[in-house]
Amino acid sequence: MLPGLKAGFTLDARLEADSEQLMWLGLCELRVMNDRRWPWLLLVPQRPGAEEIHDMTPLDQAMLTFETNMVAQALKKVSGCTKINTGALGNIVRQLHVHIIARSEGDPGWPGPVWGHGLREPYEPSDLRRFAETIRAAL
């Protein structure tokens, strides 16, 4: 079994297709959304069948809050953004995952949501690696 992988857990194929693995945290797999328009991270709790935060145990909920805050602080520090948007929508991909997105005035779509704004612009592989390394260092 891979490090950090929880028995019975499978990452939704859509999350896997749209993002790249960055690292494993205590509860979550941290991923980078492959869209260079925004510094955008995903936390995916490694809990089979979890669709909502309240589907998890209170301890897992607390750990998710801790990891979300830790990642949001690192992203804000690295990006110098004005605002961090955090959300767990799940309307299309039901598997529980938390979006953490750095936003600033003048970014594509500001002040509206990132969803449905234009077409995704994938990172160049070297830029994705550089961003991932910067996030790792900030954590």
PDB file of C-alpha atoms in Angstrom:
ATOM      1  CA  MET A   1       0.000   0.000   0.000  1.00  0.00           C
ATOM      2  CA  LEU A   2       1.267   3.508  -0.835  1.00  0.00           C
ATOM      3  CA  PRO A   3       2.219   5.788   2.075  1.00  0.00           C
ATOM      4  CA  GLY A   4      -0.808   7.643   3.389  1.00  0.00           C
ATOM      5  CA  LEU A   5      -3.311   5.540   1.445  1.00  0.00           C
ATOM      6  CA  LYS A   6      -6.234   4.410   3.578  1.00  0.00           C
ATOM      7  CA  ALA A   7      -7.693   0.946   3.048  1.00  0.00           C
ATOM      8  CA  GLY A   8     -10.751   1.079   0.797  1.00  0.00           C
ATOM      9  CA  PHE A   9     -10.153   4.674  -0.276  1.00  0.00           C
ATOM     10  CA  THR A  10     -10.204   5.533  -3.988  1.00  0.00           C
ATOM     11  CA  LEU A  11      -9.736   9.028  -5.372  1.00  0.00           C
ATOM     12  CA  ASP A  12     -12.558  10.160  -7.674  1.00  0.00           C
ATOM     13  CA  ALA A  13     -11.363   9.981 -11.295  1.00  0.00           C
ATOM     14  CA  ARG A  14     -12.401  13.596 -11.958  1.00  0.00           C
ATOM     15  CA  LEU A  15     -10.273  14.893  -9.078  1.00  0.00           C
ATOM     16  CA  GLU A  16      -7.372  12.785 -10.272  1.00  0.00           C
ATOM     17  CA  ALA A  17      -7.737  14.117 -13.843  1.00  0.00           C
ATOM     18  CA  ASP A  18      -7.945  17.801 -12.821  1.00  0.00           C
ATOM     19  CA  SER A  19      -5.229  17.913 -10.165  1.00  0.00           C
ATOM     20  CA  GLU A  20      -1.782  16.645  -9.265  1.00  0.00           C
ATOM     21  CA  GLN A  21      -0.723  15.060  -5.993  1.00  0.00           C
ATOM     22  CA  LEU A  22       1.443  17.334  -3.880  1.00  0.00           C
ATOM     23  CA  MET A  23       1.836  15.455  -0.581  1.00  0.00           C
ATOM     24  CA  TRP A  24       0.119  13.472   2.152  1.00  0.00           C
ATOM     25  CA  LEU A  25      -0.921  15.182   5.368  1.00  0.00           C
ATOM     26  CA  GLY A  26      -2.308  13.430   8.450  1.00  0.00           C
ATOM     27  CA  LEU A  27      -5.886  13.021   7.191  1.00  0.00           C
ATOM     28  CA  CYS A  28      -5.827  14.402   3.687  1.00  0.00           C
ATOM     29  CA  GLU A  29      -4.066  14.082   0.412  1.00  0.00           C
ATOM     30  CA  LEU A  30      -3.030  17.580  -0.668  1.00  0.00           C
ATOM     31  CA  ARG A  31      -3.375  18.184  -4.407  1.00  0.00           C
ATOM     32  CA  VAL A  32      -2.729  21.120  -6.764  1.00  0.00           C
ATOM     33  CA  MET A  33      -5.555  21.988  -9.129  1.00  0.00           C
ATOM     34  CA  ASN A  34      -3.994  22.061 -12.584  1.00  0.00           C
ATOM     35  CA  ASP A  35      -5.176  25.555 -13.522  1.00  0.00           C
ATOM     36  CA  ARG A  36      -2.499  28.232 -13.497  1.00  0.00           C
ATOM     37  CA  ARG A  37      -5.031  31.088 -13.415  1.00  0.00           C
ATOM     38  CA  TRP A  38      -5.284  30.746  -9.640  1.00  0.00           C
ATOM     39  CA  PRO A  39      -3.090  29.241  -6.937  1.00  0.00           C
ATOM     40  CA  TRP A  40      -5.575  26.475  -6.078  1.00  0.00           C
ATOM     41  CA  LEU A  41      -5.165  23.531  -3.733  1.00  0.00           C
ATOM     42  CA  LEU A  42      -7.425  20.619  -2.825  1.00  0.00           C
ATOM     43  CA  LEU A  43      -7.600  18.647   0.402  1.00  0.00           C
ATOM     44  CA  VAL A  44      -9.104  15.179   0.018  1.00  0.00           C
ATOM     45  CA  PRO A  45      -9.809  13.378   3.312  1.00  0.00           C
ATOM     46  CA  GLN A  46      -8.823   9.724   2.972  1.00  0.00           C
ATOM     47  CA  ARG A  47     -12.136   8.394   4.249  1.00  0.00           C
ATOM     48  CA  PRO A  48     -14.069   5.976   2.031  1.00  0.00           C
ATOM     49  CA  GLY A  49     -17.644   7.089   1.383  1.00  0.00           C
ATOM     50  CA  ALA A  50     -17.315  10.558   2.954  1.00  0.00           C
ATOM     51  CA  GLU A  51     -19.366  13.106   1.004  1.00  0.00           C
ATOM     52  CA  GLU A  52     -20.002  15.703   3.698  1.00  0.00           C
ATOM     53  CA  ILE A  53     -17.899  16.964   6.584  1.00  0.00           C
ATOM     54  CA  HIS A  54     -20.540  15.680   9.001  1.00  0.00           C
ATOM     55  CA  ASP A  55     -20.044  12.149   7.566  1.00  0.00           C
ATOM     56  CA  MET A  56     -16.706  12.031   9.403  1.00  0.00           C
ATOM     57  CA  THR A  57     -15.987  11.454  13.068  1.00  0.00           C
ATOM     58  CA  PRO A  58     -15.564  14.523  15.284  1.00  0.00           C
ATOM     59  CA  LEU A  59     -11.819  13.813  15.471  1.00  0.00           C
ATOM     60  CA  ASP A  60     -11.557  13.699  11.658  1.00  0.00           C
ATOM     61  CA  GLN A  61     -13.590  16.921  11.443  1.00  0.00           C
ATOM     62  CA  ALA A  62     -11.145  18.614  13.803  1.00  0.00           C
ATOM     63  CA  MET A  63      -8.182  17.296  11.818  1.00  0.00           C
ATOM     64  CA  LEU A  64      -9.736  18.548   8.558  1.00  0.00           C
ATOM     65  CA  THR A  65     -10.164  22.009  10.102  1.00  0.00           C
ATOM     66  CA  PHE A  66      -6.542  21.981  11.278  1.00  0.00           C
ATOM     67  CA  GLU A  67      -5.204  20.878   7.872  1.00  0.00           C
ATOM     68  CA  THR A  68      -7.431  23.373   6.015  1.00  0.00           C
ATOM     69  CA  ASN A  69      -6.148  26.243   8.148  1.00  0.00           C
ATOM     70  CA  MET A  70      -2.523  25.104   7.824  1.00  0.00           C
ATOM     71  CA  VAL A  71      -2.761  24.885   4.026  1.00  0.00           C
ATOM     72  CA  ALA A  72      -4.675  28.176   3.731  1.00  0.00           C
ATOM     73  CA  GLN A  73      -2.012  30.010   5.764  1.00  0.00           C
ATOM     74  CA  ALA A  74       0.774  28.536   3.622  1.00  0.00           C
ATOM     75  CA  LEU A  75      -1.051  29.417   0.380  1.00  0.00           C
ATOM     76  CA  LYS A  76      -1.669  32.990   1.529  1.00  0.00           C
ATOM     77  CA  LYS A  77       1.989  33.384   2.507  1.00  0.00           C
ATOM     78  CA  VAL A  78       3.267  31.931  -0.777  1.00  0.00           C
ATOM     79  CA  SER A  79       0.839  33.742  -3.088  1.00  0.00           C
ATOM     80  CA  GLY A  80       0.556  37.101  -1.315  1.00  0.00           C
ATOM     81  CA  CYS A  81      -3.150  37.011  -2.189  1.00  0.00           C
ATOM     82  CA  THR A  82      -5.824  39.349  -0.874  1.00  0.00           C
ATOM     83  CA  LYS A  83      -8.310  36.610   0.052  1.00  0.00           C
ATOM     84  CA  ILE A  84      -8.407  32.849   0.545  1.00  0.00           C
ATOM     85  CA  ASN A  85     -11.592  31.159  -0.705  1.00  0.00           C
ATOM     86  CA  THR A  86     -12.326  27.865   1.024  1.00  0.00           C
ATOM     87  CA  GLY A  87     -15.185  25.600   0.050  1.00  0.00           C
ATOM     88  CA  ALA A  88     -16.474  22.056   0.029  1.00  0.00           C
ATOM     89  CA  LEU A  89     -19.231  22.135  -2.590  1.00  0.00           C
ATOM     90  CA  GLY A  90     -19.484  18.598  -3.934  1.00  0.00           C
ATOM     91  CA  ASN A  91     -22.312  19.327  -6.361  1.00  0.00           C
ATOM     92  CA  ILE A  92     -20.545  17.571  -9.240  1.00  0.00           C
ATOM     93  CA  VAL A  93     -17.898  15.437  -7.502  1.00  0.00           C
ATOM     94  CA  ARG A  94     -19.565  13.973  -4.425  1.00  0.00           C
ATOM     95  CA  GLN A  95     -16.376  12.710  -2.800  1.00  0.00           C
ATOM     96  CA  LEU A  96     -15.539  15.058   0.064  1.00  0.00           C
ATOM     97  CA  HIS A  97     -12.818  17.497  -0.958  1.00  0.00           C
ATOM     98  CA  VAL A  98     -12.019  21.037   0.144  1.00  0.00           C
ATOM     99  CA  HIS A  99     -10.952  23.740  -2.304  1.00  0.00           C
ATOM    100  CA  ILE A 100      -8.470  26.340  -1.034  1.00  0.00           C
ATOM    101  CA  ILE A 101      -8.006  29.097  -3.611  1.00  0.00           C
ATOM    102  CA  ALA A 102      -5.867  32.239  -3.492  1.00  0.00           C
ATOM    103  CA  ARG A 103      -7.727  35.266  -4.889  1.00  0.00           C
ATOM    104  CA  SER A 104      -6.669  38.844  -5.558  1.00  0.00           C
ATOM    105  CA  GLU A 105      -8.219  41.885  -7.177  1.00  0.00           C
ATOM    106  CA  GLY A 106      -7.655  41.703 -10.912  1.00  0.00           C
ATOM    107  CA  ASP A 107      -7.352  37.915 -11.129  1.00  0.00           C
ATOM    108  CA  PRO A 108      -9.482  36.181 -13.785  1.00  0.00           C
ATOM    109  CA  GLY A 109     -13.083  36.380 -12.657  1.00  0.00           C
ATOM    110  CA  TRP A 110     -12.539  38.616  -9.607  1.00  0.00           C
ATOM    111  CA  PRO A 111     -14.646  39.039  -7.510  1.00  0.00           C
ATOM    112  CA  GLY A 112     -16.847  36.205  -8.764  1.00  0.00           C
ATOM    113  CA  PRO A 113     -16.296  32.496  -8.197  1.00  0.00           C
ATOM    114  CA  VAL A 114     -13.634  30.526 -10.074  1.00  0.00           C
ATOM    115  CA  TRP A 115     -16.102  27.856 -11.162  1.00  0.00           C
ATOM    116  CA  GLY A 116     -17.436  28.298 -14.674  1.00  0.00           C
ATOM    117  CA  HIS A 117     -15.084  31.168 -15.513  1.00  0.00           C
ATOM    118  CA  GLY A 118     -13.369  30.605 -18.853  1.00  0.00           C
ATOM    119  CA  LEU A 119     -11.352  27.555 -19.769  1.00  0.00           C
ATOM    120  CA  ARG A 120      -8.842  25.836 -17.549  1.00  0.00           C
ATOM    121  CA  GLU A 121      -5.219  26.764 -18.322  1.00  0.00           C
ATOM    122  CA  PRO A 122      -2.965  23.865 -17.289  1.00  0.00           C
ATOM    123  CA  TYR A 123       0.445  24.587 -15.793  1.00  0.00           C
ATOM    124  CA  GLU A 124       3.634  23.891 -17.667  1.00  0.00           C
ATOM    125  CA  PRO A 125       5.153  20.881 -15.841  1.00  0.00           C
ATOM    126  CA  SER A 126       8.130  22.936 -14.590  1.00  0.00           C
ATOM    127  CA  ASP A 127       5.812  25.676 -13.241  1.00  0.00           C
ATOM    128  CA  LEU A 128       3.646  23.088 -11.466  1.00  0.00           C
ATOM    129  CA  ARG A 129       6.734  21.533  -9.840  1.00  0.00           C
ATOM    130  CA  ARG A 130       7.986  24.965  -8.753  1.00  0.00           C
ATOM    131  CA  PHE A 131       4.596  25.899  -7.238  1.00  0.00           C
ATOM    132  CA  ALA A 132       4.375  22.528  -5.458  1.00  0.00           C
ATOM    133  CA  GLU A 133       7.893  22.931  -4.022  1.00  0.00           C
ATOM    134  CA  THR A 134       7.035  26.419  -2.766  1.00  0.00           C
ATOM    135  CA  ILE A 135       3.909  25.106  -1.007  1.00  0.00           C
ATOM    136  CA  ARG A 136       5.814  22.165   0.524  1.00  0.00           C
ATOM    137  CA  ALA A 137       8.442  24.550   1.870  1.00  0.00           C
ATOM    138  CA  ALA A 138       5.768  26.817   3.394  1.00  0.00           C
ATOM    139  CA  LEU A 139       4.127  23.901   5.181  1.00  0.00           C
TER     140      LEU A 139
END
